[in-house]
Amino acid sequence: MDKYVYEKPADERLYEEMRRKSLQGEPVKRQKKRVKIDKKKFIRSMAVLVTVTVGVTLAGNQVYNNMSQAIQENALYGTLLDQYMEDVFYPATHHVDGTTNEIYLDYEALGDYIDSEADKKLAVSLTNSAIEAQNFTDDEDQMNRVLQETELGYDSYDQFLQNQKEKYSGYEDHSKFLKNTKTRLMNSANSNELDDMHEELSEENVLEDGGKNL
Amino acid sequence: MKDVEIVEINNNNYVILKEVKHKDTSYLYLSNLEDEEDTMIRKIKGDSIIPLASEEEFEIACNLLIKEGLI
């Protein structure tokens, strides 16, 4: 089992760099120049953007408002992070050293998903986001307060979690979930190309082999 | 392979990963073609791509990723 150490500062550093770069610089003309890039590279770029932006945003001072907003939109919770925690992070892939509190991530437990160092990096990044979400949602009083202030009709956090588990209970294993996550990222990146992408993925057997070829 | 639009900023080519319209503004979520960890958010003004105006606007742009249900 490879040693894994929680890397919150790395995400925060990337977030700060993104914030700084977003606020400075000169206007440039939009040239509408196009290139072709590897799909895998595109997905990883999207994953970095999502995990850094969403993960740190949720973990920051605005966490209460953001999480409340996310729940209301039913966009974040119950999808990537929740399912990652439920299906991947908690049950099979981690071990906490009781003496040092260091976390060990079992890459083998991630199955076919891990086929390169870059995949490991992405898994670590997702795990970081999962920990951030876990830290927030472990506060039951806080989650109850959030849910009470939304209008989704949940009486309690337990009821909300049960609903989410039922909603996303179709995943049979980690690979299936991660494959689905990758497909979501890809499809969300350009919803207009959804059908074309799905067809391409099917042709490459990506949807049938757990994402090994993605 | 995936066909994407790129924009040159500070001599680096950035891929437009996502474009999100919010009210009258379109935000672009960019990733350096050569470095996946180099990301930034810009917005469109006319035929130009310009930096965000404030910390507040940056937070709005980040939250749009959640609101848009990107994941």
Tab-separated table of C-alpha atoms in Angstrom:
chain	number	residue	atom	x	y	z
A	1	MET	CA	0.000	0.000	0.000
A	2	ASP	CA	1.519	3.312	-1.041
A	3	LYS	CA	1.859	5.979	1.574
A	4	TYR	CA	-0.495	8.876	1.107
A	5	VAL	CA	-0.306	12.131	2.982
A	6	TYR	CA	-3.104	14.651	2.952
A	7	GLU	CA	-2.005	17.455	0.646
A	8	LYS	CA	-4.356	20.288	1.353
A	9	PRO	CA	-1.630	22.941	0.958
A	10	ALA	CA	-1.027	21.822	-2.651
A	11	ASP	CA	-4.620	22.482	-3.646
A	12	GLU	CA	-4.616	25.758	-1.780
A	13	ARG	CA	-1.435	26.815	-3.569
A	14	LEU	CA	-2.960	26.042	-6.965
A	15	TYR	CA	-6.111	27.871	-5.966
A	16	GLU	CA	-4.131	30.957	-4.921
A	17	GLU	CA	-2.176	30.905	-8.172
A	18	MET	CA	-5.379	30.627	-10.150
A	19	ARG	CA	-6.925	33.497	-8.212
A	20	ARG	CA	-3.861	35.683	-8.719
A	21	LYS	CA	-3.616	34.972	-12.443
A	22	SER	CA	-7.345	35.500	-12.928
A	23	LEU	CA	-7.125	39.032	-11.582
A	24	GLN	CA	-4.045	40.271	-13.415
A	25	GLY	CA	-2.795	40.712	-16.965
A	26	GLU	CA	-3.754	42.591	-20.070
A	27	PRO	CA	-6.711	42.071	-22.403
A	28	VAL	CA	-6.036	39.816	-25.379
A	29	LYS	CA	-7.945	39.368	-28.586
A	30	ARG	CA	-10.022	36.242	-28.893
A	31	GLN	CA	-8.560	34.643	-31.987
A	32	LYS	CA	-10.772	31.557	-31.937
A	33	LYS	CA	-7.744	29.463	-32.787
A	34	ARG	CA	-8.379	25.737	-32.456
A	35	VAL	CA	-6.146	22.757	-31.834
A	36	LYS	CA	-6.637	19.064	-31.190
A	37	ILE	CA	-5.545	17.675	-27.839
A	38	ASP	CA	-5.555	14.237	-26.323
A	39	LYS	CA	-8.882	13.452	-24.622
A	40	LYS	CA	-7.141	12.118	-21.562
A	41	LYS	CA	-5.227	15.363	-21.192
A	42	PHE	CA	-8.445	17.338	-21.544
A	43	ILE	CA	-10.152	15.302	-18.837
A	44	ARG	CA	-7.236	15.692	-16.468
A	45	SER	CA	-7.147	19.450	-17.035
A	46	MET	CA	-10.854	19.587	-16.293
A	47	ALA	CA	-10.386	17.439	-13.202
A	48	VAL	CA	-7.662	19.737	-11.878
A	49	LEU	CA	-9.867	22.771	-12.459
A	50	VAL	CA	-12.805	21.141	-10.708
A	51	THR	CA	-10.943	19.718	-7.741
A	52	VAL	CA	-8.920	22.852	-7.086
A	53	THR	CA	-11.761	25.293	-7.578
A	54	VAL	CA	-14.590	23.368	-5.993
A	55	GLY	CA	-12.509	21.651	-3.329
A	56	VAL	CA	-10.889	24.799	-2.038
A	57	THR	CA	-14.012	26.860	-2.452
A	58	LEU	CA	-15.911	24.415	-0.288
A	59	ALA	CA	-13.112	24.313	2.237
A	60	GLY	CA	-12.761	28.056	2.506
A	61	ASN	CA	-14.514	30.694	4.482
A	62	GLN	CA	-17.491	30.561	2.183
A	63	VAL	CA	-18.004	26.883	2.875
A	64	TYR	CA	-21.382	27.293	4.521
A	65	ASN	CA	-22.923	29.351	1.759
A	66	ASN	CA	-21.324	27.341	-0.989
A	67	MET	CA	-22.385	23.986	0.380
A	68	SER	CA	-25.876	25.264	0.935
A	69	GLN	CA	-25.942	26.509	-2.623
A	70	ALA	CA	-24.574	23.242	-3.938
A	71	ILE	CA	-27.197	21.236	-2.126
A	72	GLN	CA	-29.932	23.469	-3.422
A	73	GLU	CA	-28.732	23.021	-6.942
A	74	ASN	CA	-28.288	19.299	-6.356
A	75	ALA	CA	-25.218	19.661	-8.483
A	76	LEU	CA	-22.307	18.756	-6.299
A	77	TYR	CA	-23.319	16.742	-3.306
A	78	GLY	CA	-24.312	13.183	-4.084
A	79	THR	CA	-22.251	13.173	-7.226
A	80	LEU	CA	-18.516	13.280	-7.342
A	81	LEU	CA	-17.348	13.906	-3.803
A	82	ASP	CA	-20.060	12.085	-1.934
A	83	GLN	CA	-19.856	9.042	-4.105
A	84	TYR	CA	-16.089	9.097	-4.025
A	85	MET	CA	-16.175	9.070	-0.256
A	86	GLU	CA	-18.844	6.431	-0.043
A	87	ASP	CA	-17.544	4.109	-2.736
A	88	VAL	CA	-13.841	4.710	-2.884
A	89	PHE	CA	-12.371	6.605	-0.023
A	90	TYR	CA	-13.967	5.005	3.009
A	91	PRO	CA	-14.597	1.338	2.400
A	92	ALA	CA	-11.589	-0.068	0.688
A	93	THR	CA	-8.839	2.301	-0.143
A	94	HIS	CA	-7.512	3.869	2.966
A	95	HIS	CA	-5.854	2.950	6.171
A	96	VAL	CA	-5.094	5.389	8.956
A	97	ASP	CA	-2.016	4.754	11.046
A	98	GLY	CA	-3.314	5.140	14.594
A	99	THR	CA	0.063	6.222	15.842
A	100	THR	CA	0.983	8.861	13.302
A	101	ASN	CA	-2.468	9.644	11.867
A	102	GLU	CA	-0.944	9.329	8.434
A	103	ILE	CA	-3.334	8.172	5.746
A	104	TYR	CA	-2.379	5.396	3.379
A	105	LEU	CA	-4.099	5.231	0.016
A	106	ASP	CA	-4.383	1.820	-1.593
A	107	TYR	CA	-4.006	2.428	-5.289
A	108	GLU	CA	-4.641	-1.216	-6.072
A	109	ALA	CA	-8.096	-0.907	-4.551
A	110	LEU	CA	-8.885	1.680	-7.181
A	111	GLY	CA	-8.655	-1.109	-9.704
A	112	ASP	CA	-8.412	-0.492	-13.395
A	113	TYR	CA	-8.704	3.221	-12.949
A	114	ILE	CA	-5.069	3.608	-11.942
A	115	ASP	CA	-2.811	3.059	-14.920
A	116	SER	CA	-0.299	5.868	-14.640
A	117	GLU	CA	1.371	8.298	-12.274
A	118	ALA	CA	-0.982	11.005	-13.521
A	119	ASP	CA	-3.955	8.862	-12.527
A	120	LYS	CA	-2.486	8.484	-9.043
A	121	LYS	CA	-2.125	12.231	-8.875
A	122	LEU	CA	-5.745	12.697	-9.836
A	123	ALA	CA	-6.825	10.126	-7.266
A	124	VAL	CA	-4.906	11.990	-4.585
A	125	SER	CA	-6.470	15.255	-5.657
A	126	LEU	CA	-9.950	13.776	-5.513
A	127	THR	CA	-9.156	12.273	-2.136
A	128	ASN	CA	-8.152	15.677	-0.848
A	129	SER	CA	-11.465	17.080	-1.979
A	130	ALA	CA	-13.240	14.171	-0.366
A	131	ILE	CA	-11.512	14.890	2.937
A	132	GLU	CA	-12.521	18.522	2.722
A	133	ALA	CA	-16.112	17.558	2.114
A	134	GLN	CA	-15.912	14.964	4.865
A	135	ASN	CA	-14.623	17.515	7.345
A	136	PHE	CA	-17.590	19.695	6.561
A	137	THR	CA	-20.249	17.035	6.515
A	138	ASP	CA	-18.948	15.387	9.684
A	139	ASP	CA	-20.417	18.361	11.490
A	140	GLU	CA	-23.960	17.034	11.748
A	141	ASP	CA	-25.320	20.156	13.396
A	142	GLN	CA	-23.925	22.252	10.588
A	143	MET	CA	-25.388	19.999	7.923
A	144	ASN	CA	-28.766	19.942	9.650
A	145	ARG	CA	-28.719	23.727	9.693
A	146	VAL	CA	-27.871	23.881	5.993
A	147	LEU	CA	-30.630	21.463	5.086
A	148	GLN	CA	-33.191	23.277	7.201
A	149	GLU	CA	-32.418	26.496	5.391
A	150	THR	CA	-32.875	24.937	1.992
A	151	GLU	CA	-36.181	23.961	0.526
A	152	LEU	CA	-35.436	20.420	-0.517
A	153	GLY	CA	-37.806	18.857	1.990
A	154	TYR	CA	-35.309	16.953	4.108
A	155	ASP	CA	-36.008	16.761	7.826
A	156	SER	CA	-32.490	15.791	8.766
A	157	TYR	CA	-29.013	15.129	7.482
A	158	ASP	CA	-29.556	11.392	7.964
A	159	GLN	CA	-32.597	11.518	5.722
A	160	PHE	CA	-30.636	13.460	3.127
A	161	LEU	CA	-27.774	10.949	3.168
A	162	GLN	CA	-30.162	8.030	2.874
A	163	ASN	CA	-31.773	9.651	-0.142
A	164	GLN	CA	-28.400	10.236	-1.748
A	165	LYS	CA	-27.303	6.663	-1.134
A	166	GLU	CA	-30.441	5.341	-2.768
A	167	LYS	CA	-30.104	7.744	-5.645
A	168	TYR	CA	-26.566	6.683	-6.432
A	169	SER	CA	-26.695	3.075	-5.370
A	170	GLY	CA	-26.238	1.746	-8.881
A	171	TYR	CA	-22.491	1.699	-8.789
A	172	GLU	CA	-21.202	-1.829	-8.516
A	173	ASP	CA	-17.559	-1.073	-7.956
A	174	HIS	CA	-14.971	1.685	-7.885
A	175	SER	CA	-14.133	1.419	-11.560
A	176	LYS	CA	-17.738	1.851	-12.534
A	177	PHE	CA	-18.039	4.971	-10.432
A	178	LEU	CA	-14.780	6.450	-11.649
A	179	LYS	CA	-15.675	5.646	-15.231
A	180	ASN	CA	-18.945	7.411	-14.705
A	181	THR	CA	-17.161	10.362	-13.138
A	182	LYS	CA	-14.802	10.671	-16.061
A	183	THR	CA	-17.695	10.503	-18.460
A	184	ARG	CA	-19.504	13.173	-16.476
A	185	LEU	CA	-16.491	15.444	-16.634
A	186	MET	CA	-16.141	14.870	-20.308
A	187	ASN	CA	-19.795	15.324	-21.091
A	188	SER	CA	-20.137	18.356	-18.877
A	189	ALA	CA	-17.212	19.972	-20.610
A	190	ASN	CA	-19.241	20.289	-23.738
A	191	SER	CA	-22.796	19.157	-23.389
A	192	ASN	CA	-23.491	19.906	-27.031
A	193	GLU	CA	-21.189	17.082	-28.000
A	194	LEU	CA	-22.685	14.642	-25.537
A	195	ASP	CA	-24.010	12.186	-28.067
A	196	ASP	CA	-20.908	12.308	-30.237
A	197	MET	CA	-18.637	11.779	-27.258
A	198	HIS	CA	-20.689	8.913	-25.954
A	199	GLU	CA	-20.522	7.293	-29.344
A	200	GLU	CA	-16.777	7.801	-29.552
A	201	LEU	CA	-16.276	6.430	-26.059
A	202	SER	CA	-18.365	3.405	-26.904
A	203	GLU	CA	-16.379	2.821	-30.059
A	204	GLU	CA	-13.187	2.876	-28.023
A	205	ASN	CA	-14.718	0.492	-25.488
A	206	VAL	CA	-14.119	3.021	-22.758
A	207	LEU	CA	-17.589	2.586	-21.390
A	208	GLU	CA	-17.214	-1.135	-21.214
A	209	ASP	CA	-13.761	-1.578	-19.777
A	210	GLY	CA	-13.862	0.573	-16.674
A	211	GLY	CA	-12.105	3.514	-18.260
A	212	LYS	CA	-8.763	1.856	-18.862
A	213	ASN	CA	-8.433	3.381	-22.283
A	214	LEU	CA	-9.608	6.814	-21.347
B	1	MET	CA	-8.401	13.675	-29.914
B	2	LYS	CA	-10.610	16.579	-28.876
B	3	ASP	CA	-10.998	19.790	-30.816
B	4	VAL	CA	-10.633	22.781	-28.481
B	5	GLU	CA	-10.245	26.538	-28.697
B	6	ILE	CA	-7.084	28.065	-27.299
B	7	VAL	CA	-6.117	31.586	-26.336
B	8	GLU	CA	-2.608	32.994	-25.955
B	9	ILE	CA	-1.927	34.780	-22.670
B	10	ASN	CA	1.570	35.803	-21.552
B	11	ASN	CA	3.119	33.717	-24.332
B	12	ASN	CA	1.343	30.587	-23.124
B	13	ASN	CA	-1.461	28.795	-24.888
B	14	TYR	CA	-4.494	28.148	-22.690
B	15	VAL	CA	-7.245	25.700	-23.550
B	16	ILE	CA	-10.790	26.942	-22.999
B	17	LEU	CA	-12.167	24.098	-20.872
B	18	LYS	CA	-15.531	25.656	-20.184
B	19	GLU	CA	-17.497	28.785	-21.022
B	20	VAL	CA	-20.274	29.802	-18.637
B	21	LYS	CA	-22.623	32.712	-19.191
B	22	HIS	CA	-23.847	34.508	-16.090
B	23	LYS	CA	-26.186	37.448	-16.568
B	24	ASP	CA	-24.453	39.587	-19.194
B	25	THR	CA	-20.984	38.130	-18.733
B	26	SER	CA	-19.358	35.034	-20.185
B	27	TYR	CA	-16.605	33.461	-18.098
B	28	LEU	CA	-13.867	31.294	-19.570
B	29	TYR	CA	-12.166	28.554	-17.545
B	30	LEU	CA	-8.667	28.099	-18.900
B	31	SER	CA	-5.927	25.515	-18.551
B	32	ASN	CA	-2.355	25.867	-19.780
B	33	LEU	CA	-1.818	23.554	-22.730
B	34	GLU	CA	1.590	22.576	-21.349
B	35	ASP	CA	0.818	22.552	-17.631
B	36	GLU	CA	-2.463	21.139	-16.334
B	37	GLU	CA	-1.961	22.764	-12.944
B	38	ASP	CA	-1.781	26.254	-14.452
B	39	THR	CA	-5.391	27.418	-14.546
B	40	MET	CA	-7.162	30.764	-14.594
B	41	ILE	CA	-10.534	32.360	-15.185
B	42	ARG	CA	-11.101	35.173	-17.678
B	43	LYS	CA	-14.170	36.890	-19.058
B	44	ILE	CA	-15.210	38.082	-22.481
B	45	LYS	CA	-15.642	41.732	-23.289
B	46	GLY	CA	-16.473	42.419	-26.921
B	47	ASP	CA	-13.929	40.505	-28.956
B	48	SER	CA	-11.377	40.589	-26.135
B	49	ILE	CA	-10.606	38.301	-23.209
B	50	ILE	CA	-9.886	40.240	-20.040
B	51	PRO	CA	-8.955	39.535	-16.393
B	52	LEU	CA	-11.612	39.472	-13.701
B	53	ALA	CA	-12.210	42.769	-11.944
B	54	SER	CA	-12.161	41.778	-8.271
B	55	GLU	CA	-11.913	39.071	-5.640
B	56	GLU	CA	-15.689	39.086	-5.460
B	57	GLU	CA	-16.007	38.394	-9.164
B	58	PHE	CA	-13.486	35.561	-8.836
B	59	GLU	CA	-15.593	33.958	-6.107
B	60	ILE	CA	-18.684	34.313	-8.273
B	61	ALA	CA	-16.891	32.645	-11.161
B	62	CYS	CA	-15.765	29.765	-8.916
B	63	ASN	CA	-19.273	29.273	-7.594
B	64	LEU	CA	-20.611	29.162	-11.127
B	65	LEU	CA	-18.761	25.886	-11.584
B	66	ILE	CA	-20.881	24.436	-8.804
B	67	LYS	CA	-24.098	26.077	-9.898
B	68	GLU	CA	-23.629	24.916	-13.460
B	69	GLY	CA	-23.372	21.365	-12.203
B	70	LEU	CA	-20.029	20.863	-13.846
B	71	ILE	CA	-19.563	17.636	-11.967
